[in-house]
PDB file of C-alpha atoms in Angstrom:
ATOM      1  CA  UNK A   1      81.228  94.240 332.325  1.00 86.00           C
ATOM      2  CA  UNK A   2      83.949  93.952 329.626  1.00 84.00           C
ATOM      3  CA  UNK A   3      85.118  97.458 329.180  1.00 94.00           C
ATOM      4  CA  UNK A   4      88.078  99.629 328.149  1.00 97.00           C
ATOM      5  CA  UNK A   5      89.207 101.807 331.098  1.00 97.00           C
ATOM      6  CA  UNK A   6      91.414 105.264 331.250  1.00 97.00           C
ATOM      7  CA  UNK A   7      92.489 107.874 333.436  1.00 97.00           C
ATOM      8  CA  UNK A   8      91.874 110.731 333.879  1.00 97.00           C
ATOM      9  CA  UNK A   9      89.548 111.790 331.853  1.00 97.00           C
ATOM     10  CA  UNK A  10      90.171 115.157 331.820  1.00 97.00           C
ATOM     11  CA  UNK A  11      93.490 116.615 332.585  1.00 97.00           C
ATOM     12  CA  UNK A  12      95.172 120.174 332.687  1.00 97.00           C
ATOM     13  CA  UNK A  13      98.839 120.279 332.553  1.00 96.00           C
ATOM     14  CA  UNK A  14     101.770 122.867 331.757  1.00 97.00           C
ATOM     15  CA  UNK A  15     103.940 121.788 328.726  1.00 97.00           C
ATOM     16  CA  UNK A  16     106.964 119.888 329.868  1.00 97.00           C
ATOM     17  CA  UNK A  17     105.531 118.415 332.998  1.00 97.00           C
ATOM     18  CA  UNK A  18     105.752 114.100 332.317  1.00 97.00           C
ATOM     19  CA  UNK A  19     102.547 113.196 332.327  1.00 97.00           C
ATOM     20  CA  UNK A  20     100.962 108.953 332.139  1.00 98.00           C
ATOM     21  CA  UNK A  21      97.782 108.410 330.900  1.00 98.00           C
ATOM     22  CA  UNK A  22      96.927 104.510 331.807  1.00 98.00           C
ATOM     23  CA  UNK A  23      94.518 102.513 329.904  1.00 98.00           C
ATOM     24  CA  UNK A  24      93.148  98.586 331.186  1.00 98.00           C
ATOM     25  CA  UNK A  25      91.204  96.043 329.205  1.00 97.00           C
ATOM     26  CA  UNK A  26      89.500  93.307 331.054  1.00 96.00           C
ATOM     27  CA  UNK A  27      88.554  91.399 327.974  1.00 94.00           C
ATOM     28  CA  UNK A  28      92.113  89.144 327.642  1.00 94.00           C
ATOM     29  CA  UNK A  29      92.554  91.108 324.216  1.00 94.00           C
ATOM     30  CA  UNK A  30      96.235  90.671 322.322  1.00 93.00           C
ATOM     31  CA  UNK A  31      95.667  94.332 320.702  1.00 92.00           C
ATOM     32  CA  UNK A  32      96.111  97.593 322.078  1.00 95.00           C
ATOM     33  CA  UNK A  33      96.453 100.794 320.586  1.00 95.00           C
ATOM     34  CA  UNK A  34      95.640 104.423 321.140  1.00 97.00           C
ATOM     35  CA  UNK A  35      94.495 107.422 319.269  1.00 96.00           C
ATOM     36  CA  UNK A  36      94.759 110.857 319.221  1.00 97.00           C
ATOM     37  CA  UNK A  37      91.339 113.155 317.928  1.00 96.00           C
ATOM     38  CA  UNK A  38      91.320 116.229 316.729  1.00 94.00           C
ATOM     39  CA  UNK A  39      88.710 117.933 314.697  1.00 89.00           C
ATOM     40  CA  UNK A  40      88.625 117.747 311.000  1.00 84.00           C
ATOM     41  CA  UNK A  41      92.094 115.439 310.836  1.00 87.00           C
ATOM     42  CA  UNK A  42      89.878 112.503 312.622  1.00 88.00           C
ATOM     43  CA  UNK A  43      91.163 109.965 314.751  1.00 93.00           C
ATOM     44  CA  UNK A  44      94.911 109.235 313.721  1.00 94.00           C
ATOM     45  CA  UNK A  45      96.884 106.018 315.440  1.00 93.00           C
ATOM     46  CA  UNK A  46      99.835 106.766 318.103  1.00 96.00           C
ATOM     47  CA  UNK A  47     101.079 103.440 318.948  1.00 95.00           C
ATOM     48  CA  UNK A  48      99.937 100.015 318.641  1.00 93.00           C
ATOM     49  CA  UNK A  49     100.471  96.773 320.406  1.00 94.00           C
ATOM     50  CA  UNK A  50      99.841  93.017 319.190  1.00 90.00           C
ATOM     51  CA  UNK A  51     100.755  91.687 322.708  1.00 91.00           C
ATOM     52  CA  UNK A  52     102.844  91.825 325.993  1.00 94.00           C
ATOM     53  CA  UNK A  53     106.205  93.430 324.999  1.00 93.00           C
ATOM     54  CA  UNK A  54     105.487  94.042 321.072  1.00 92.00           C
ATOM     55  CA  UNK A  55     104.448  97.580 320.461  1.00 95.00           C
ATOM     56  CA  UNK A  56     104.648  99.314 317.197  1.00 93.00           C
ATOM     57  CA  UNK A  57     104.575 103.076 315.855  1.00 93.00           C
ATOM     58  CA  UNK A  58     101.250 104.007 314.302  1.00 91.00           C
ATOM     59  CA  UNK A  59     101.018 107.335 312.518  1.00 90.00           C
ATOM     60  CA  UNK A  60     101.603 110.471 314.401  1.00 95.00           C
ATOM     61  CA  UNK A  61     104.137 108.838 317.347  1.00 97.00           C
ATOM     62  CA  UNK A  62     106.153 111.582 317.775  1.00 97.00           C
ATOM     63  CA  UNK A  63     106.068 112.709 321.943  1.00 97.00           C
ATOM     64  CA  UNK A  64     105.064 109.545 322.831  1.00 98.00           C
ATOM     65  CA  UNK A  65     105.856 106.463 324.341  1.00 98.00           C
ATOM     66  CA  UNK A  66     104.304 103.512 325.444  1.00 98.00           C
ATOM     67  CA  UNK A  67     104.754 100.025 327.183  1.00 96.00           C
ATOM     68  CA  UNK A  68     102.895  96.833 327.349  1.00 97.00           C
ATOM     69  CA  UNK A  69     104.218  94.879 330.826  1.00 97.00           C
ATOM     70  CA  UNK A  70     100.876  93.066 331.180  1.00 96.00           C
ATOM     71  CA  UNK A  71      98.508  91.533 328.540  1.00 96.00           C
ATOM     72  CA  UNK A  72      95.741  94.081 330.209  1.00 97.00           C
ATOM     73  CA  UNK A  73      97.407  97.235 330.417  1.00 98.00           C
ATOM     74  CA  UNK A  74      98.821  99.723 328.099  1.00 98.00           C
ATOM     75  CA  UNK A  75      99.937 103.736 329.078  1.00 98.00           C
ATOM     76  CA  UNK A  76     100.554 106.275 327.006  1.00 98.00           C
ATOM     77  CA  UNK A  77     103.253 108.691 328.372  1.00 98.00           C
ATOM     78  CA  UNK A  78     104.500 111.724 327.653  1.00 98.00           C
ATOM     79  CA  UNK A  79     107.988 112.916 328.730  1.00 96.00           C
ATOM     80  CA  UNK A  80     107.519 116.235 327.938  1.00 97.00           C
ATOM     81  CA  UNK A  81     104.184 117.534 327.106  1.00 98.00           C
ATOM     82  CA  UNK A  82     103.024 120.116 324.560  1.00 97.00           C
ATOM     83  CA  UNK A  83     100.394 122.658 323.328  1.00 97.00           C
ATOM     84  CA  UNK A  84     100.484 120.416 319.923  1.00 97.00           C
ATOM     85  CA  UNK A  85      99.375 117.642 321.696  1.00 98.00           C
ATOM     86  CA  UNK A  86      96.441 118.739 323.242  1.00 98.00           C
ATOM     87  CA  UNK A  87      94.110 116.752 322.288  1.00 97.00           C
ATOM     88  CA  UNK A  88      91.329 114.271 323.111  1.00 97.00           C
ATOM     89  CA  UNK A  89      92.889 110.308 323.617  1.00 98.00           C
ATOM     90  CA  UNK A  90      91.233 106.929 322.928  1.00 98.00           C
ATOM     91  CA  UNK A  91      92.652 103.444 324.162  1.00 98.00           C
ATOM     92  CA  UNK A  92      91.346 100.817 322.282  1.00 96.00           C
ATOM     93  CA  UNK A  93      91.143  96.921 322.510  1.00 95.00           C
ATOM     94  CA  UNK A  94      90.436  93.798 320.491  1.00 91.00           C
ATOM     95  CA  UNK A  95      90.959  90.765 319.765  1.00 86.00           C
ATOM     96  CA  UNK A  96      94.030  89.196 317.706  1.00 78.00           C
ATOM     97  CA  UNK A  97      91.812  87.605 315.035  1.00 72.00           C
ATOM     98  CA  UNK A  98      92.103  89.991 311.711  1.00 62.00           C
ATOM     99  CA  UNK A  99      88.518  91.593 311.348  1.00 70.00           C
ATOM    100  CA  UNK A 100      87.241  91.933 314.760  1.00 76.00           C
ATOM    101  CA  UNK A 101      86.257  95.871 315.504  1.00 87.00           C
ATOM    102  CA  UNK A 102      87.829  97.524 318.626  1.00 92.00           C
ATOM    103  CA  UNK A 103      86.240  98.160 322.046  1.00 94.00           C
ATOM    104  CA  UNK A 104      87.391 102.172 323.125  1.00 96.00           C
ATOM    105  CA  UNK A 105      87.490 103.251 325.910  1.00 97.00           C
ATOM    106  CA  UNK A 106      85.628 106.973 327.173  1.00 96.00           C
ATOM    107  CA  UNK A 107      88.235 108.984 326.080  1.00 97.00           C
ATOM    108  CA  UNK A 108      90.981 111.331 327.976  1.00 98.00           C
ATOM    109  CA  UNK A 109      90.933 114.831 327.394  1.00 97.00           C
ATOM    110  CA  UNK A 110      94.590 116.711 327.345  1.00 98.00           C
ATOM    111  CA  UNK A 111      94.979 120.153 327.790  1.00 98.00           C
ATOM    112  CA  UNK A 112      98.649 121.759 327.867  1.00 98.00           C
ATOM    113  CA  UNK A 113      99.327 124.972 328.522  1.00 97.00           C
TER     114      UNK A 113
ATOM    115  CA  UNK B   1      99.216 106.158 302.528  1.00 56.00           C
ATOM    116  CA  UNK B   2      95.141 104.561 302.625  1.00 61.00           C
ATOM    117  CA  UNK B   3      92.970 107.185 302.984  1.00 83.00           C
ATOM    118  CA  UNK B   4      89.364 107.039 303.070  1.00 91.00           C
ATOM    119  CA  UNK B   5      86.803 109.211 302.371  1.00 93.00           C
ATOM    120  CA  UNK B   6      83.212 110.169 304.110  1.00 95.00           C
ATOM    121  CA  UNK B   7      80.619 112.008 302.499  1.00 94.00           C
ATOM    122  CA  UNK B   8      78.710 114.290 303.607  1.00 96.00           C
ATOM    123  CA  UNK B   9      80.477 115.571 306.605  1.00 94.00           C
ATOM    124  CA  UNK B  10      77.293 116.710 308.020  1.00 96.00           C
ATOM    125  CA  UNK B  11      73.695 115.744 307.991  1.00 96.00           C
ATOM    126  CA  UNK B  12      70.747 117.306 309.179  1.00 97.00           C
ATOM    127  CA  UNK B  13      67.581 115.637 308.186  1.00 96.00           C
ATOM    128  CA  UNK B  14      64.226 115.577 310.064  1.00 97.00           C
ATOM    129  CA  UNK B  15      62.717 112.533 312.250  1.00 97.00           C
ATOM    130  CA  UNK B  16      61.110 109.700 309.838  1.00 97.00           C
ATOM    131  CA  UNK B  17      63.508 110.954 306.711  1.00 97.00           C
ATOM    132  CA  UNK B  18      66.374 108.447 305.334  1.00 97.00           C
ATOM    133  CA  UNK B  19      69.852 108.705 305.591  1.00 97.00           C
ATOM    134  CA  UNK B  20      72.991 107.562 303.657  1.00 97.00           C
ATOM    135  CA  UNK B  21      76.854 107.934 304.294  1.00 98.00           C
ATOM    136  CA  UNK B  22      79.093 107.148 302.276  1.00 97.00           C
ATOM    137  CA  UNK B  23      82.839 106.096 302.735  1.00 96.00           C
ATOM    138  CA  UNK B  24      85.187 105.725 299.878  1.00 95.00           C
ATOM    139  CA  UNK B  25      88.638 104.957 299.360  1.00 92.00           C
ATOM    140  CA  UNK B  26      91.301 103.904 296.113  1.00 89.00           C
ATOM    141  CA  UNK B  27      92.506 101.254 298.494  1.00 89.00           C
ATOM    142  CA  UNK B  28      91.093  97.479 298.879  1.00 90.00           C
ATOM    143  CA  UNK B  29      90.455  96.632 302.827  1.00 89.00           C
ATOM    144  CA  UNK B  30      89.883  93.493 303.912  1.00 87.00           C
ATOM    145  CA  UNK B  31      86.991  94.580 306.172  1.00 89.00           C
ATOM    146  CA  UNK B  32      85.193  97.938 306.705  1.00 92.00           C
ATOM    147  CA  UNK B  33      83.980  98.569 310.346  1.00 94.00           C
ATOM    148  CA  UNK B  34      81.774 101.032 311.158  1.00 97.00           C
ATOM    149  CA  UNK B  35      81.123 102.341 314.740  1.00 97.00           C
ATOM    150  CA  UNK B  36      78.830 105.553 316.408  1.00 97.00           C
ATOM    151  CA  UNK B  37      80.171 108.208 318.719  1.00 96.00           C
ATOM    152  CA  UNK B  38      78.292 110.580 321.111  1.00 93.00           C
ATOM    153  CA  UNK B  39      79.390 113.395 322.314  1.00 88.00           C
ATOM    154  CA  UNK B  40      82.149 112.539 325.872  1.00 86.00           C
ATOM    155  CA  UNK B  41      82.257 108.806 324.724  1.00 92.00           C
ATOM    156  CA  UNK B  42      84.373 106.747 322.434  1.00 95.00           C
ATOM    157  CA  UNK B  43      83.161 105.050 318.992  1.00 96.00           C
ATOM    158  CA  UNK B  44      81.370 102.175 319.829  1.00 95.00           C
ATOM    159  CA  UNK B  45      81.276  98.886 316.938  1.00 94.00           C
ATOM    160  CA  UNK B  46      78.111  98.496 314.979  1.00 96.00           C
ATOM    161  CA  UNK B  47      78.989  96.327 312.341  1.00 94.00           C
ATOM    162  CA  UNK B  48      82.467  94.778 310.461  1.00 93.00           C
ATOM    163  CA  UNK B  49      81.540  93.757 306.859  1.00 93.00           C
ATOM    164  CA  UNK B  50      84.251  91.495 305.286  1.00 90.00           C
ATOM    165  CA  UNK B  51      82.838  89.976 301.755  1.00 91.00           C
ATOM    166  CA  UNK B  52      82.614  92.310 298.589  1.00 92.00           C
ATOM    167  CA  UNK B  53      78.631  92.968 298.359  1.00 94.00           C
ATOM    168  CA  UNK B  54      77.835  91.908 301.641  1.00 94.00           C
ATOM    169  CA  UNK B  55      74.897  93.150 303.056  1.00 96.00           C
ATOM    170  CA  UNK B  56      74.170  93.340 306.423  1.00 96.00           C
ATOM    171  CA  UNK B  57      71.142  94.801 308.527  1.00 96.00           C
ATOM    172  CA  UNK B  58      70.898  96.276 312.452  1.00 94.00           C
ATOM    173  CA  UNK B  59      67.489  97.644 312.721  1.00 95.00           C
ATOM    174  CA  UNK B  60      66.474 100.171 310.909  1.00 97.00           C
ATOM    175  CA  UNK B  61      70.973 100.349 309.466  1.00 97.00           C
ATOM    176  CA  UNK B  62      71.902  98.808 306.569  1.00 97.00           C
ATOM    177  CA  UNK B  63      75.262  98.477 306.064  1.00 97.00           C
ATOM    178  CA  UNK B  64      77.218  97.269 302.537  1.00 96.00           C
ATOM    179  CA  UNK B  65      80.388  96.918 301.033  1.00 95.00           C
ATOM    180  CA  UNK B  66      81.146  97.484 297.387  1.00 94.00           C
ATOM    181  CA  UNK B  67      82.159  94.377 295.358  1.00 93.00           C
ATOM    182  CA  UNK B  68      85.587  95.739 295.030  1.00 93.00           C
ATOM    183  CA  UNK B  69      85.990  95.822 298.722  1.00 91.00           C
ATOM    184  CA  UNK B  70      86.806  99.517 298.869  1.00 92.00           C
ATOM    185  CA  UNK B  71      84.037 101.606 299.580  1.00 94.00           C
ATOM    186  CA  UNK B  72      80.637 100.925 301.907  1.00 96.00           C
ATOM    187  CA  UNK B  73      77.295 102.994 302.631  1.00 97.00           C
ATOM    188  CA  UNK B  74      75.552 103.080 305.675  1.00 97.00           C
ATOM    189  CA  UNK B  75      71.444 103.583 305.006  1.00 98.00           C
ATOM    190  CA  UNK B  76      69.135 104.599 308.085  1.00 97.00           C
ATOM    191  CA  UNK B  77      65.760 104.186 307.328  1.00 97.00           C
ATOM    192  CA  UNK B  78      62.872 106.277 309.034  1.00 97.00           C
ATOM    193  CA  UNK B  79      65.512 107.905 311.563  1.00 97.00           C
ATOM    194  CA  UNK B  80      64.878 108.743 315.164  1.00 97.00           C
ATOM    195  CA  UNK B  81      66.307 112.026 317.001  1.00 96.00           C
ATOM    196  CA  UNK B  82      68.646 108.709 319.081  1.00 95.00           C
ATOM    197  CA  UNK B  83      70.319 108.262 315.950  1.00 96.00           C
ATOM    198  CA  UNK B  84      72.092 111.140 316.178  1.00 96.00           C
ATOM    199  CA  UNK B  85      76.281 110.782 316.498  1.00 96.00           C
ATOM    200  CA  UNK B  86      79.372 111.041 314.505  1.00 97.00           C
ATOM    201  CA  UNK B  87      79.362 108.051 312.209  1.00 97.00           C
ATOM    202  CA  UNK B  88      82.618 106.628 311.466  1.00 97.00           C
ATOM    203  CA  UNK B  89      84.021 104.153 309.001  1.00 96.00           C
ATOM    204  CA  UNK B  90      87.262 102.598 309.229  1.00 94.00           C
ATOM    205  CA  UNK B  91      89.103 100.287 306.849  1.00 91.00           C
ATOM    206  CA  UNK B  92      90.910  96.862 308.324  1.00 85.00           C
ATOM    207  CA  UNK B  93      94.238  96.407 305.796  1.00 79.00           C
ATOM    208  CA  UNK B  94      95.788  93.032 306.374  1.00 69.00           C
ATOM    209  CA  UNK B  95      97.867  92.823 309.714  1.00 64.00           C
ATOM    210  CA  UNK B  96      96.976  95.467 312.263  1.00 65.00           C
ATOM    211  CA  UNK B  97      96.602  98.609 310.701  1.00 74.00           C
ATOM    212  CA  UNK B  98      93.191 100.332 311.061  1.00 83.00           C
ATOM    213  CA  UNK B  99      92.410 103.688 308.993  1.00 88.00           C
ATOM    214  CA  UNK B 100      89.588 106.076 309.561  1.00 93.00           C
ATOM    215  CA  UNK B 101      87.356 108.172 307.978  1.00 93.00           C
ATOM    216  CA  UNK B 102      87.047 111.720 308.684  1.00 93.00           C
ATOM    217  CA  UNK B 103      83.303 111.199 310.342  1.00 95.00           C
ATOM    218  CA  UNK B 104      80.014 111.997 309.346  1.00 96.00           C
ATOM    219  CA  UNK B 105      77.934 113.946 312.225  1.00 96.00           C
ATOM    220  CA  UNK B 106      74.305 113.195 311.814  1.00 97.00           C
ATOM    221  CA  UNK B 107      71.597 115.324 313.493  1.00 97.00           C
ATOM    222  CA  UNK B 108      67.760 113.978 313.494  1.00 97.00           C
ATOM    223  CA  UNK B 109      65.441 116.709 314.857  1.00 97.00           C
ATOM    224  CA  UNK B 110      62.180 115.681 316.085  1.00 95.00           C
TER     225      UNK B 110
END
């Protein structure tokens, strides 16, 4: 089944404590990117890739990082967490092609304390 | 900055009614997706519309985008309690960048 994968889905943390949320595609898509939701600002961009080794700030990057090593996977860490970003986190896919809509994955839901 | 706007926010409407959202913007995308969530799941892709006045139809959805290529409507016709979700638009500018609307949550009662 082509699908968008991430773990954990739910996690608890304490603010500072590194945390890596990991994300897989098995659908050979160039574009990866992940999202942050919160209610009533949306779904708002955090980083973006257009393939292995290009990634690319989206709009709230700040406390993140990200790599892409492998066409298929794409983590989001954070070095040092924080009550701000508590939040609930999408990984998305799709293909290069402009126009083509993203698959998400189920979502990962951050708590920090 | 694109920005684009949903309207209404929220949407209560009884089983067998009709439904529109609307999503507007100042800036020109070259496509307008929309998708569904559900509650504990990500937005899932019902439809990309790329031509100024295209119309296209899912079922009882019709989906367009305005001639100018900046705003789109989504119209349910004779909905059903499962078409309940936050409905989200999102605008496609050229290269990678994807923008979302705010939502629209939609609740059919039986």
């Amino acid at each position: 089944e082509a699908q968008v994968t991430q773990n954990p889905r739910y996690l608890i943390t304490v603010t500072g404590k590194k945390l890596t949320v990991t994300c897989s595609q098995n659908m050979n898509h160039e574009y990866m990117s992940w999202y942050r939701q919160d209610p009533g600002l949306g779904l708002r961009q955090i980083y973006y890739s257009m393939n292995v080794e290009v990634t690319d700030k989206g709009d709230v990057p700040e406390g993140y990082k990200v790599s892409r090593k492998e066409k298929r996977n794409f983590p989001l860490i954070l070095e040092s967490p924080s009550p701000n970003q508590t939040s609930l986190y999408f990984c998305a896919s799709r293909m290069r092609t402009d126009n083509y809509g993203y698959t998400f994955g189920s979502g990962t839901r951050l708590t920090v304390v | 900055t694109q920005l684009l706007e949903q309207s209404p926010q929220f949407l209560s409407i009884q089983e067998g009614e009709n439904l529109t959202v609307y999503c507007n913007s100042s800036s020109v995308f070259s496509s307008l997706q929309w998708y569904r969530q559900e509650p504990g799941e990500g937005p899932v892709l019902l439809v990309t519309v790329v031509t100024g006045g295209e119309v296209k139809k899912l079922k009882r959805l019709t989906f367009q985008f305005g001639d100018a290529r900046k705003d789109s409507s989504l119209h349910i016709t004779a909905a059903q309690p499962g078409d309940t979700g936050l409905y989200l638009c999102a605008g496609q500018a050229a290269g990678n960048k994807l923008t979302f609307g705010g939502g629209t949550r939609v609740l059919v009662k039986p």
